[in-house]
Amino acid sequence: MATNTELEERWVDAWNNLFDLVEAGEIWRVNCLLPDGSVVDFEACKGWLQDSAYQGYYLKVDRGWVNGKRGIIVSRFKDND
């Protein structure tokens, strides 16, 4: 089982990846596609990443197309160990 420090590192790394993929001027306009098909704004995406990390998930953040516009696609998975 992951320690709290490891879980915090997961969401901090995911947030850093998110910020790296989104241009500064686009933060407030970018959409984020969650694995369940929901489309959320940047702030909700950050919250989802943090919540997912604390639930023990590993996170992946990628650029992609969301509703026909450039956006962010996030995914999560658990280690099978």
Short mmCIF file of N, CA, C and O in Angstrom, two decimals, residues 13-66:
data_model
loop_
_atom_site.label_atom_id
_atom_site.label_comp_id
_atom_site.label_asym_id
_atom_site.label_seq_id
_atom_site.Cartn_x
_atom_site.Cartn_y
_atom_site.Cartn_z
N ASP A 13 2.64 15.29 -9.26
CA ASP A 13 3.17 14.99 -10.59
C ASP A 13 2.10 15.17 -11.66
O ASP A 13 2.37 15.72 -12.74
N ALA A 14 0.88 14.72 -11.38
CA ALA A 14 -0.21 14.87 -12.34
C ALA A 14 -0.53 16.34 -12.57
O ALA A 14 -0.76 16.77 -13.70
N TRP A 15 -0.58 17.12 -11.49
CA TRP A 15 -0.84 18.56 -11.63
C TRP A 15 0.27 19.22 -12.45
O TRP A 15 -0.01 20.05 -13.32
N ASN A 16 1.52 18.86 -12.20
CA ASN A 16 2.63 19.42 -12.98
C ASN A 16 2.49 19.07 -14.45
O ASN A 16 2.70 19.92 -15.32
N ASN A 17 2.13 17.82 -14.74
CA ASN A 17 1.91 17.42 -16.13
C ASN A 17 0.78 18.22 -16.76
O ASN A 17 0.87 18.65 -17.91
N LEU A 18 -0.29 18.42 -16.00
CA LEU A 18 -1.43 19.19 -16.48
C LEU A 18 -1.00 20.61 -16.83
O LEU A 18 -1.29 21.12 -17.92
N PHE A 19 -0.29 21.27 -15.93
CA PHE A 19 0.16 22.64 -16.18
C PHE A 19 1.13 22.70 -17.35
O PHE A 19 1.11 23.65 -18.12
N ASP A 20 1.98 21.68 -17.50
CA ASP A 20 2.92 21.65 -18.63
C ASP A 20 2.20 21.53 -19.97
O ASP A 20 2.67 22.06 -20.98
N LEU A 21 1.06 20.84 -20.00
CA LEU A 21 0.35 20.61 -21.26
C LEU A 21 -0.58 21.75 -21.64
O LEU A 21 -0.97 21.87 -22.80
N VAL A 22 -0.93 22.59 -20.68
CA VAL A 22 -1.87 23.68 -20.94
C VAL A 22 -1.10 24.99 -20.97
O VAL A 22 -0.39 25.31 -20.04
N GLU A 23 -1.27 25.73 -22.05
CA GLU A 23 -0.63 27.03 -22.14
C GLU A 23 -1.26 27.97 -21.13
O GLU A 23 -2.47 27.92 -20.88
N ALA A 24 -0.46 28.83 -20.55
CA ALA A 24 -0.91 29.70 -19.46
C ALA A 24 -2.20 30.45 -19.79
O ALA A 24 -3.10 30.53 -18.97
N GLY A 25 -2.32 30.97 -20.97
CA GLY A 25 -3.51 31.73 -21.35
C GLY A 25 -4.74 30.88 -21.57
O GLY A 25 -5.85 31.39 -21.69
N GLU A 26 -4.57 29.57 -21.65
CA GLU A 26 -5.67 28.67 -21.95
C GLU A 26 -6.26 27.99 -20.72
O GLU A 26 -7.24 27.27 -20.81
N ILE A 27 -5.65 28.18 -19.55
CA ILE A 27 -6.06 27.46 -18.35
C ILE A 27 -7.55 27.58 -18.10
O ILE A 27 -8.22 26.61 -17.77
N TRP A 28 -8.10 28.74 -18.26
CA TRP A 28 -9.51 28.96 -17.90
C TRP A 28 -10.47 28.53 -18.99
O TRP A 28 -11.67 28.50 -18.78
N ARG A 29 -9.92 28.15 -20.17
CA ARG A 29 -10.81 27.73 -21.26
C ARG A 29 -10.66 26.27 -21.62
O ARG A 29 -11.43 25.75 -22.42
N VAL A 30 -9.69 25.59 -21.05
CA VAL A 30 -9.43 24.20 -21.43
C VAL A 30 -10.47 23.28 -20.81
O VAL A 30 -10.92 23.48 -19.69
N ASN A 31 -10.88 22.28 -21.58
CA ASN A 31 -11.77 21.24 -21.08
C ASN A 31 -10.95 19.98 -20.82
O ASN A 31 -9.98 19.70 -21.50
N CYS A 32 -11.42 19.22 -19.87
CA CYS A 32 -10.74 18.00 -19.46
C CYS A 32 -11.74 16.85 -19.56
O CYS A 32 -12.84 16.94 -19.00
N LEU A 33 -11.37 15.79 -20.26
CA LEU A 33 -12.23 14.62 -20.42
C LEU A 33 -11.83 13.57 -19.39
O LEU A 33 -10.68 13.12 -19.35
N LEU A 34 -12.77 13.22 -18.51
CA LEU A 34 -12.55 12.20 -17.49
C LEU A 34 -12.88 10.82 -18.05
O LEU A 34 -13.61 10.71 -19.04
N PRO A 35 -12.39 9.76 -17.43
CA PRO A 35 -12.63 8.40 -17.95
C PRO A 35 -14.11 8.02 -18.06
O PRO A 35 -14.45 7.18 -18.89
N ASP A 36 -14.98 8.63 -17.27
CA ASP A 36 -16.40 8.29 -17.34
C ASP A 36 -17.14 9.05 -18.43
O ASP A 36 -18.35 8.95 -18.57
N GLY A 37 -16.39 9.86 -19.22
CA GLY A 37 -16.99 10.63 -20.31
C GLY A 37 -17.39 12.04 -19.92
O GLY A 37 -17.81 12.81 -20.78
N SER A 38 -17.26 12.38 -18.65
CA SER A 38 -17.58 13.73 -18.20
C SER A 38 -16.55 14.72 -18.72
O SER A 38 -15.36 14.40 -18.80
N VAL A 39 -17.01 15.90 -19.05
CA VAL A 39 -16.12 16.98 -19.47
C VAL A 39 -16.20 18.06 -18.39
O VAL A 39 -17.27 18.54 -18.06
N VAL A 40 -15.03 18.39 -17.83
CA VAL A 40 -14.97 19.35 -16.74
C VAL A 40 -13.96 20.45 -17.05
O VAL A 40 -13.15 20.31 -17.96
N ASP A 41 -14.02 21.52 -16.27
CA ASP A 41 -13.07 22.61 -16.46
C ASP A 41 -11.74 22.28 -15.76
O ASP A 41 -11.59 21.26 -15.10
N PHE A 42 -10.81 23.18 -15.90
CA PHE A 42 -9.46 22.99 -15.38
C PHE A 42 -9.44 22.75 -13.87
O PHE A 42 -8.77 21.84 -13.39
N GLU A 43 -10.16 23.57 -13.13
CA GLU A 43 -10.18 23.44 -11.66
C GLU A 43 -10.78 22.10 -11.22
O GLU A 43 -10.26 21.45 -10.32
N ALA A 44 -11.87 21.70 -11.85
CA ALA A 44 -12.49 20.41 -11.51
C ALA A 44 -11.56 19.27 -11.87
O ALA A 44 -11.50 18.25 -11.16
N CYS A 45 -10.81 19.42 -12.94
CA CYS A 45 -9.85 18.39 -13.35
C CYS A 45 -8.76 18.24 -12.29
O CYS A 45 -8.40 17.12 -11.93
N LYS A 46 -8.26 19.35 -11.78
CA LYS A 46 -7.26 19.28 -10.72
C LYS A 46 -7.81 18.54 -9.51
O LYS A 46 -7.13 17.70 -8.92
N GLY A 47 -9.04 18.85 -9.13
CA GLY A 47 -9.67 18.18 -7.99
C GLY A 47 -9.83 16.70 -8.22
O GLY A 47 -9.59 15.88 -7.32
N TRP A 48 -10.24 16.32 -9.44
CA TRP A 48 -10.42 14.92 -9.77
C TRP A 48 -9.08 14.18 -9.67
O TRP A 48 -9.01 13.07 -9.14
N LEU A 49 -8.01 14.80 -10.17
CA LEU A 49 -6.68 14.19 -10.09
C LEU A 49 -6.26 13.97 -8.64
O LEU A 49 -5.78 12.89 -8.27
N GLN A 50 -6.47 14.97 -7.81
CA GLN A 50 -6.09 14.85 -6.41
C GLN A 50 -6.92 13.77 -5.71
O GLN A 50 -6.37 12.91 -5.02
N ASP A 51 -8.22 13.78 -5.91
CA ASP A 51 -9.09 12.76 -5.31
C ASP A 51 -8.69 11.36 -5.76
O ASP A 51 -8.65 10.42 -4.96
N SER A 52 -8.41 11.21 -7.04
CA SER A 52 -8.04 9.90 -7.58
C SER A 52 -6.73 9.40 -6.99
O SER A 52 -6.61 8.22 -6.66
N ALA A 53 -5.77 10.30 -6.84
CA ALA A 53 -4.48 9.90 -6.25
C ALA A 53 -4.69 9.39 -4.83
O ALA A 53 -4.14 8.36 -4.44
N TYR A 54 -5.50 10.09 -4.05
CA TYR A 54 -5.74 9.67 -2.67
C TYR A 54 -6.58 8.40 -2.57
O TYR A 54 -6.61 7.77 -1.52
N GLN A 55 -7.22 8.02 -3.66
CA GLN A 55 -7.93 6.74 -3.71
C GLN A 55 -6.99 5.60 -4.13
O GLN A 55 -7.42 4.46 -4.29
N GLY A 56 -5.71 5.92 -4.33
CA GLY A 56 -4.72 4.91 -4.65
C GLY A 56 -4.45 4.70 -6.12
O GLY A 56 -3.75 3.76 -6.50
N TYR A 57 -4.96 5.57 -6.98
CA TYR A 57 -4.76 5.42 -8.42
C TYR A 57 -3.45 6.05 -8.89
O TYR A 57 -2.99 7.04 -8.33
N TYR A 58 -2.89 5.47 -9.93
CA TYR A 58 -1.84 6.11 -10.71
C TYR A 58 -2.57 6.95 -11.76
O TYR A 58 -3.67 6.59 -12.19
N LEU A 59 -1.95 8.03 -12.19
CA LEU A 59 -2.63 8.98 -13.07
C LEU A 59 -1.85 9.22 -14.34
O LEU A 59 -0.62 9.19 -14.36
N LYS A 60 -2.60 9.49 -15.41
CA LYS A 60 -2.00 9.84 -16.69
C LYS A 60 -2.74 11.06 -17.24
O LYS A 60 -3.97 11.12 -17.20
N VAL A 61 -1.98 12.02 -17.73
CA VAL A 61 -2.53 13.26 -18.27
C VAL A 61 -1.95 13.45 -19.67
O VAL A 61 -0.74 13.46 -19.85
N ASP A 62 -2.83 13.58 -20.67
CA ASP A 62 -2.40 13.73 -22.06
C ASP A 62 -3.18 14.83 -22.76
O ASP A 62 -4.33 15.11 -22.39
N ARG A 63 -2.59 15.39 -23.80
CA ARG A 63 -3.33 16.28 -24.70
C ARG A 63 -4.23 15.42 -25.57
O ARG A 63 -3.92 14.27 -25.88
N GLY A 64 -5.32 16.01 -25.99
CA GLY A 64 -6.22 15.30 -26.88
C GLY A 64 -7.31 16.23 -27.37
O GLY A 64 -7.21 17.45 -27.24
N TRP A 65 -8.34 15.65 -27.92
CA TRP A 65 -9.47 16.41 -28.44
C TRP A 65 -10.68 16.16 -27.55
O TRP A 65 -11.04 15.02 -27.28
N VAL A 66 -11.28 17.25 -27.11
CA VAL A 66 -12.45 17.19 -26.24
C VAL A 66 -13.53 18.06 -26.87
O VAL A 66 -13.34 19.27 -27.02
#
